PDB file of C-alpha atoms in Angstrom:
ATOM      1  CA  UNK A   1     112.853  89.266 125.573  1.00  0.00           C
ATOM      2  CA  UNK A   2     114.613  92.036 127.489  1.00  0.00           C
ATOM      3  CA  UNK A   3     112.149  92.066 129.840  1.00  0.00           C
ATOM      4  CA  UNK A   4     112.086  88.333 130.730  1.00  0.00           C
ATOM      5  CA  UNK A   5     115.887  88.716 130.949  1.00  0.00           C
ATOM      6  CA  UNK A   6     116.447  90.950 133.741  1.00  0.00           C
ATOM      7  CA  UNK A   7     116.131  90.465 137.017  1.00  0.00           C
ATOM      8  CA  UNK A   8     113.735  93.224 137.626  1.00  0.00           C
ATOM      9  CA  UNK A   9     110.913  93.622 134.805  1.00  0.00           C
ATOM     10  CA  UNK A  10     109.097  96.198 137.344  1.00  0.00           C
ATOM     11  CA  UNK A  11     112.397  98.605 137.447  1.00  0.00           C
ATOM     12  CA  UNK A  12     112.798  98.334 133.737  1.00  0.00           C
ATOM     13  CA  UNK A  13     109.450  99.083 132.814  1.00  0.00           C
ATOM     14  CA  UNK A  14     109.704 102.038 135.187  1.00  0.00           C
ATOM     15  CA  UNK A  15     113.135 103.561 133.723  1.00  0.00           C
ATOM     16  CA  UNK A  16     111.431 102.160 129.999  1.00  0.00           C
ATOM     17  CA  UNK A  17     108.130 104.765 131.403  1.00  0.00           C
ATOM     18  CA  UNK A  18     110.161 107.654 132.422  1.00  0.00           C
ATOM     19  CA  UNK A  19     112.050 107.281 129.228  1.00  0.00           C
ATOM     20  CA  UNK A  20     108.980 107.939 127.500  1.00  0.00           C
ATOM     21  CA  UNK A  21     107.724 110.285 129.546  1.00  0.00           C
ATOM     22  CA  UNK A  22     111.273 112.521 129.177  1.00  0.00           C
ATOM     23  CA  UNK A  23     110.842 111.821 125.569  1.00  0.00           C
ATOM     24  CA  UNK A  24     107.255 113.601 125.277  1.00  0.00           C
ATOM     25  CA  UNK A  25     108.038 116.489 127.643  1.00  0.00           C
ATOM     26  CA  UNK A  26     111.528 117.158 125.050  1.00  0.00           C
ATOM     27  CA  UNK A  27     108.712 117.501 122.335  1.00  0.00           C
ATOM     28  CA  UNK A  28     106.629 119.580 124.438  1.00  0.00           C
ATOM     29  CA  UNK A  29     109.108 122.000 124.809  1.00  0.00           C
ATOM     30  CA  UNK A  30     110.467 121.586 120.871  1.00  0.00           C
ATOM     31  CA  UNK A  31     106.612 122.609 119.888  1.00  0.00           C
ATOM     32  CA  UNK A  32     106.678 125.038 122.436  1.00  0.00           C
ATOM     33  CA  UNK A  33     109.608 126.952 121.452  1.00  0.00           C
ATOM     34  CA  UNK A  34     108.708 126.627 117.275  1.00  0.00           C
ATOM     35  CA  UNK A  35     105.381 128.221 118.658  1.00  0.00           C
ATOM     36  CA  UNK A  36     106.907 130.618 120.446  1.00  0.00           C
ATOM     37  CA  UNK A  37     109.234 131.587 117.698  1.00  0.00           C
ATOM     38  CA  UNK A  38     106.425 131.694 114.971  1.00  0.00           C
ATOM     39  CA  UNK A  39     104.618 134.061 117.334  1.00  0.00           C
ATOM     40  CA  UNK A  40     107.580 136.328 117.184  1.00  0.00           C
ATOM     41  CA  UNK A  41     108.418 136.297 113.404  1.00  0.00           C
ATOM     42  CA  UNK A  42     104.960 137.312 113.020  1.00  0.00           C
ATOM     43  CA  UNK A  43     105.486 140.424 115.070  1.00  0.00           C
ATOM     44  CA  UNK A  44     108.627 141.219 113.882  1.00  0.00           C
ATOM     45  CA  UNK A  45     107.037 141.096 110.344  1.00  0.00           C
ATOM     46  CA  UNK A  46     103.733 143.437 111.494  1.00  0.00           C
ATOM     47  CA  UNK A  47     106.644 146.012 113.178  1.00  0.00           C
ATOM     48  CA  UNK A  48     109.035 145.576 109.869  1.00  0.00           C
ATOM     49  CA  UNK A  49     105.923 146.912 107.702  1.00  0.00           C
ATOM     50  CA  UNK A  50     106.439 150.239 109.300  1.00  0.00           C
ATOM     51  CA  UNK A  51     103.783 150.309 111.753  1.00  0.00           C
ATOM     52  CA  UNK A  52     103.205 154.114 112.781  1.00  0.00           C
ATOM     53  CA  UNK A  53     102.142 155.981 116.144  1.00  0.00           C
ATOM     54  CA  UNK A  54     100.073 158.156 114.152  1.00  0.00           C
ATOM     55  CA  UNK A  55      96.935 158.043 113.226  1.00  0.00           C
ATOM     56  CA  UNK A  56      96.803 156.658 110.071  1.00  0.00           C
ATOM     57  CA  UNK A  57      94.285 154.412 107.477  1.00  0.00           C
ATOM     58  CA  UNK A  58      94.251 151.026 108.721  1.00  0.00           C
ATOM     59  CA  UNK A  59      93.333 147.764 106.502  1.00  0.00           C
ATOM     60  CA  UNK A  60      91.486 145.509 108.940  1.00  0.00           C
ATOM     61  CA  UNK A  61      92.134 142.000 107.275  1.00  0.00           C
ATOM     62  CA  UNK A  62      95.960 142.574 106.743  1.00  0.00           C
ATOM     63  CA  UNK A  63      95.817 143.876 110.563  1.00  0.00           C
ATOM     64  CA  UNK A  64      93.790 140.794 111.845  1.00  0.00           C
ATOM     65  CA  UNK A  65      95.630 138.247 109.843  1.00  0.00           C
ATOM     66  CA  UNK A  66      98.583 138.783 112.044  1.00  0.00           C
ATOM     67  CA  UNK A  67      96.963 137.793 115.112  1.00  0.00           C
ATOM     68  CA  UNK A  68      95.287 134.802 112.960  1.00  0.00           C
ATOM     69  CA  UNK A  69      98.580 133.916 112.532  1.00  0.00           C
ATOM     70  CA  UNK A  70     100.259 134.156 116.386  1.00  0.00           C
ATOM     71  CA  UNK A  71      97.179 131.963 117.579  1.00  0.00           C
ATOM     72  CA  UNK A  72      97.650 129.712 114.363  1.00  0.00           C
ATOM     73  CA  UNK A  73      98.690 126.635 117.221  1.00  0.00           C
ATOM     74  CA  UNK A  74      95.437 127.137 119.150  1.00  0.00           C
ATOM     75  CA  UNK A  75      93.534 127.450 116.274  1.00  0.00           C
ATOM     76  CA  UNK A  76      95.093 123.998 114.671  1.00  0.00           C
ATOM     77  CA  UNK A  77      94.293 122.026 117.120  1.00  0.00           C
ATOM     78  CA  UNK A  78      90.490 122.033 117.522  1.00  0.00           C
ATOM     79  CA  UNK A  79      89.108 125.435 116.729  1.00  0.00           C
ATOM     80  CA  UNK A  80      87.176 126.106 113.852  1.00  0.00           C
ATOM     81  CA  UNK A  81      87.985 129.369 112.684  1.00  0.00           C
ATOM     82  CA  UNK A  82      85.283 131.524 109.653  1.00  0.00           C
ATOM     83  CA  UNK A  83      86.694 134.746 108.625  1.00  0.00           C
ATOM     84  CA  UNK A  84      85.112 137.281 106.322  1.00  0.00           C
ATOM     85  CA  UNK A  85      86.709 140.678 106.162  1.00  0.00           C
ATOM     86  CA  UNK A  86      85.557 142.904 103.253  1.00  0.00           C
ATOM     87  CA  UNK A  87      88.273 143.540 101.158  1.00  0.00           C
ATOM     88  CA  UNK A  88      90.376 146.679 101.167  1.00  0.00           C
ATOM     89  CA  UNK A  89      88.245 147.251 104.977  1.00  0.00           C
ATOM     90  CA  UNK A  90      90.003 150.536 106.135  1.00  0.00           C
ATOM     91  CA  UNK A  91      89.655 152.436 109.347  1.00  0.00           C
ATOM     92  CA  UNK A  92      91.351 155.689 110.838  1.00  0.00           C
ATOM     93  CA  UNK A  93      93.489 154.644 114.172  1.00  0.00           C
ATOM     94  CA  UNK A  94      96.496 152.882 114.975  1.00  0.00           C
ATOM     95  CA  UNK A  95      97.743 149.889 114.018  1.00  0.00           C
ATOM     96  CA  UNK A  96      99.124 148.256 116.613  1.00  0.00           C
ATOM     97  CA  UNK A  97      96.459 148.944 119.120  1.00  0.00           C
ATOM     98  CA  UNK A  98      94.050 147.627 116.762  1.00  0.00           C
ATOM     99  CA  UNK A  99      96.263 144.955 117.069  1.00  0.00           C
ATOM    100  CA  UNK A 100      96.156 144.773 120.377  1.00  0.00           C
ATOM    101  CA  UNK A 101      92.043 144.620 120.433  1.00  0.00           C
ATOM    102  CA  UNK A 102      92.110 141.799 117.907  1.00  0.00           C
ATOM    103  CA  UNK A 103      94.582 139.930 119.983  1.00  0.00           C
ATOM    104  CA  UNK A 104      92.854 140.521 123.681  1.00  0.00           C
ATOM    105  CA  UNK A 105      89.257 139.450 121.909  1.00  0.00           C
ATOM    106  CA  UNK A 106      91.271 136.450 120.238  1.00  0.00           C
ATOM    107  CA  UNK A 107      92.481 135.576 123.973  1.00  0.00           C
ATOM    108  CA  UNK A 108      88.979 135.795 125.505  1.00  0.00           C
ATOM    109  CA  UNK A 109      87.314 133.514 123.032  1.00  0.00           C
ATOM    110  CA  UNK A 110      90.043 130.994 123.598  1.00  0.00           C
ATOM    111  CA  UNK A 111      89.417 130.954 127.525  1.00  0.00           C
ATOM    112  CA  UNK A 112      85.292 131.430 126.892  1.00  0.00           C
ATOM    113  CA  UNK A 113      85.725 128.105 125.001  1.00  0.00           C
ATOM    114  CA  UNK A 114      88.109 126.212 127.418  1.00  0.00           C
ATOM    115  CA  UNK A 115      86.484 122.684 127.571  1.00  0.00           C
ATOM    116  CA  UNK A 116      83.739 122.794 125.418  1.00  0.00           C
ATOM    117  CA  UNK A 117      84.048 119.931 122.696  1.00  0.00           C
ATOM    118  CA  UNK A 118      83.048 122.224 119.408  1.00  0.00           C
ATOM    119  CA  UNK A 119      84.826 125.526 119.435  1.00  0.00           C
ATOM    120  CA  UNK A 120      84.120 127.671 116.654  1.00  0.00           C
ATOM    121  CA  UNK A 121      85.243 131.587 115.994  1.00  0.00           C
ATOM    122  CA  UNK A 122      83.387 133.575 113.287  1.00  0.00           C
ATOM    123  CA  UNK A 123      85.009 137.495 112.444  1.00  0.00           C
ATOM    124  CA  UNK A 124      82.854 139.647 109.745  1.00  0.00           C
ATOM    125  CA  UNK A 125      83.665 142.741 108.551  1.00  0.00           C
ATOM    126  CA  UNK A 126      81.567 144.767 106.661  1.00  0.00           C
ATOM    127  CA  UNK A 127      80.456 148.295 105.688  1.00  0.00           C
ATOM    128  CA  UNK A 128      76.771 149.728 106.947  1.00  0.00           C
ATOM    129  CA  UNK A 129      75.767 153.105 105.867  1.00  0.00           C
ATOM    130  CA  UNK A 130      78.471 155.235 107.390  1.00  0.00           C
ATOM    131  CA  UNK A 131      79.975 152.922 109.820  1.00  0.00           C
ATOM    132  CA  UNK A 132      82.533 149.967 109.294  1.00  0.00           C
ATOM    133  CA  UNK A 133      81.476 146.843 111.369  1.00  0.00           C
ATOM    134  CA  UNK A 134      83.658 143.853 112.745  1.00  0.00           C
ATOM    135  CA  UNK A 135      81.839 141.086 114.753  1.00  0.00           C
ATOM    136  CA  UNK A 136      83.713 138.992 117.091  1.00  0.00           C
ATOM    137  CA  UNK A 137      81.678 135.667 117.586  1.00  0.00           C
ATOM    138  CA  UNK A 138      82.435 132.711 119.715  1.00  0.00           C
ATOM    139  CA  UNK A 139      80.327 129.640 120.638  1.00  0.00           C
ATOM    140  CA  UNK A 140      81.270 129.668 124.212  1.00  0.00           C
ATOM    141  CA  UNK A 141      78.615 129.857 127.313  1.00  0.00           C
ATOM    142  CA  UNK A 142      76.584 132.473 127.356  1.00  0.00           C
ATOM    143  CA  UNK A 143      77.084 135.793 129.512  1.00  0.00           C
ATOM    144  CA  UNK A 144      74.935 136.718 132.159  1.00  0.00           C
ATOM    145  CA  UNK A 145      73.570 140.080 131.287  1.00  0.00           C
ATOM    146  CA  UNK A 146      74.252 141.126 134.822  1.00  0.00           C
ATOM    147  CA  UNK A 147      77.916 140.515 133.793  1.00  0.00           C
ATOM    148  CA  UNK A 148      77.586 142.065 130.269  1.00  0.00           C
ATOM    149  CA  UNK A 149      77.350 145.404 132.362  1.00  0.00           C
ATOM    150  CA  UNK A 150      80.441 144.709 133.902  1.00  0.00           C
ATOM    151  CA  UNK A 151      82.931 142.823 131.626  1.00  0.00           C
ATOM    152  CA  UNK A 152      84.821 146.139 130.480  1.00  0.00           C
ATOM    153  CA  UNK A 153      85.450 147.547 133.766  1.00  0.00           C
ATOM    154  CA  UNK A 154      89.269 147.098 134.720  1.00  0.00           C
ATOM    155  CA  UNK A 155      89.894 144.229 137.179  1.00  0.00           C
ATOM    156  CA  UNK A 156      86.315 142.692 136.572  1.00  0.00           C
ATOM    157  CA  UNK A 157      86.779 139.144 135.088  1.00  0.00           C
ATOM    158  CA  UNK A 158      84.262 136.116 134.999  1.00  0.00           C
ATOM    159  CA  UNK A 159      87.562 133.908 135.243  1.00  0.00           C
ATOM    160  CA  UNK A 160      87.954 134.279 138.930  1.00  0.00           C
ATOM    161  CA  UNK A 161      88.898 130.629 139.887  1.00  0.00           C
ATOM    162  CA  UNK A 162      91.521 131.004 136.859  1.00  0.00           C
ATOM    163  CA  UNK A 163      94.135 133.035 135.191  1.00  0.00           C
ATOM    164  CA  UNK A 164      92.045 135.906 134.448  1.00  0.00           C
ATOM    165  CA  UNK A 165      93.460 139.624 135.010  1.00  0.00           C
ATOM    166  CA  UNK A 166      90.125 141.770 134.111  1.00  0.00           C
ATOM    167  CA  UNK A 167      91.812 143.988 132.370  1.00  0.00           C
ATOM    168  CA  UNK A 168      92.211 142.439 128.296  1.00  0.00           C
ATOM    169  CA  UNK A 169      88.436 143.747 127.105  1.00  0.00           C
ATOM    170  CA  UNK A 170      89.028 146.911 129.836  1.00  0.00           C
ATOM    171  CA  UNK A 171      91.766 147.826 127.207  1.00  0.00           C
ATOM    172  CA  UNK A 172      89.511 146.833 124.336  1.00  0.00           C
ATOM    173  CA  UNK A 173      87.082 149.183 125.564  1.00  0.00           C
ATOM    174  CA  UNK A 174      90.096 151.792 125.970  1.00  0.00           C
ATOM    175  CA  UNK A 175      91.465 151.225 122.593  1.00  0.00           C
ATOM    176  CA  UNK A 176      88.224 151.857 121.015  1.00  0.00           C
ATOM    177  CA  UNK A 177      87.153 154.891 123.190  1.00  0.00           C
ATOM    178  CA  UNK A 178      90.331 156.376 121.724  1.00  0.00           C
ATOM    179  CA  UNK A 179      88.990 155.665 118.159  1.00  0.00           C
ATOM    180  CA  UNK A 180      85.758 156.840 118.626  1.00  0.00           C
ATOM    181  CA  UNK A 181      84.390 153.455 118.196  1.00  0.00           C
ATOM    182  CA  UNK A 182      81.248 151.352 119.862  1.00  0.00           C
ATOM    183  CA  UNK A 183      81.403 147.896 121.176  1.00  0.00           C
ATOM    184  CA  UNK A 184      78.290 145.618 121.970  1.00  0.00           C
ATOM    185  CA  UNK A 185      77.742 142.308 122.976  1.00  0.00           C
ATOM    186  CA  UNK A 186      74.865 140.515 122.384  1.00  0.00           C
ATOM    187  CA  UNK A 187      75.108 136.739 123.914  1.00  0.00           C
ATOM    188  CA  UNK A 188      73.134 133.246 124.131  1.00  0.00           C
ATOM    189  CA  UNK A 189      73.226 129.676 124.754  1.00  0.00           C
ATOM    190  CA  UNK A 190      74.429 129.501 121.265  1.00  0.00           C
ATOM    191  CA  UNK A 191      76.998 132.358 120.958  1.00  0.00           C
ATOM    192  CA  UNK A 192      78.365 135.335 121.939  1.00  0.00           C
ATOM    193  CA  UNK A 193      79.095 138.338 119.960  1.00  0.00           C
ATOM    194  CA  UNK A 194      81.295 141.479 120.267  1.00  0.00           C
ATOM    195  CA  UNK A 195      80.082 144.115 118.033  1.00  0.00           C
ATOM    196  CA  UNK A 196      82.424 146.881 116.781  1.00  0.00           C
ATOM    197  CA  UNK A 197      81.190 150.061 115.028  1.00  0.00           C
ATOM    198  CA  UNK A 198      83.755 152.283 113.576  1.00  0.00           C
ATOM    199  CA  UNK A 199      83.210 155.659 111.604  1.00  0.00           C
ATOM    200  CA  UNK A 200      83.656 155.090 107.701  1.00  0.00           C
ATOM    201  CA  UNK A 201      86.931 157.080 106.698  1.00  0.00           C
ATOM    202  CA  UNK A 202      86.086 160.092 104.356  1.00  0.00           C
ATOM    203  CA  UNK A 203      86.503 159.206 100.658  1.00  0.00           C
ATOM    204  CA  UNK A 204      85.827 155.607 101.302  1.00  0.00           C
TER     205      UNK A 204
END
């Protein structure tokens, strides 16, 4: 009735549109910042637990939780997360740079996955003879095995028409070179794999 009333319907839908339209980018930025503050009362939990630059025994599920928990907006929207971490899984190392190579393998199956339809990641974590194993699956395209050579060298990144930096599985690699621990990737049409091999703990 408005509408028919004034004596331009075309401006009034337009102010009506960009009403709208300043309406959804308000809630944009609302969800952004709760996101942005979830991701930081999760950190400020991991640090409050006493997180320690030494070398100490670290329990893998409590460790990756906290990253399951930063990406927990990615992963609610259309990601289908499957998690099975032995329980009481403990390594020697450091916390938060295990942190760090949970979060930087998070990161790369997020931007592996970027458009597909069905995006699925799958952690295990399990113990095999004297090792303790954590596989890193995604669903995403496979990887050339000319560029499974190269995807841990600093600066190299698959990503080149996008945002990519090279360097998040260059510190992977790093992080585990520093624990003594192997990383392999095995990929297909149907998934792709990161493979972590960690020495079992003494006494475990």
């Amino acid at each position: 009735i408005l509408i028919l009333h004034t004596q331009s319907p075309i401006i009034f839908l337009e102010l009506v549109y960009y009403l709208q339209l300043k309406n959804a980018l308000l809630e944009s930025i609302l969800i952004s910042t709760e996101n942005a503050w979830s991701v930081v009362r999760n950190l400020r939990s991991f640090i409050n637990k006493g997180i320690t630059p030494e070398r100490a025994l670290v329990n893998i599920e409590e460790n990756m939780k906290v990253v399951v928990n930063i990406f927990q907006h990615e992963l609610k929207k259309d990601i289908e997360l499957d998690m099975h971490i032995a329980s009481g899984l403990k390594v020697l190392g450091f916390d938060i740079k295990l942190f760090q190579v949970w979060s930087n393998l998070f990161k790369n199956s997020l931007e592996a996955m970027e458009g597909q339809e069905v995006k699925k990641i799958t952690i295990n974590g399990y113990t095999s003879e004297q090792n303790i194993v954590i596989e890193f699956s995604n669903n995403g395209p496979k990887i050339a095995e000319e560029n499974i050579q190269k995807i841990f060298r600093k600066f190299y990144s698959t990503k080149r028409s996008k945002s990519g930096t090279g360097l998040g599985l260059s510190i992977v690699k790093n992080v585990l070179d520093d624990h003594r621990a192997k990383i392999n990737v095995s990929s297909s049409d149907e998934q792709t794999t990161f493979k972590i091999i960690f020495q079992k703990p003494e006494n475990m």
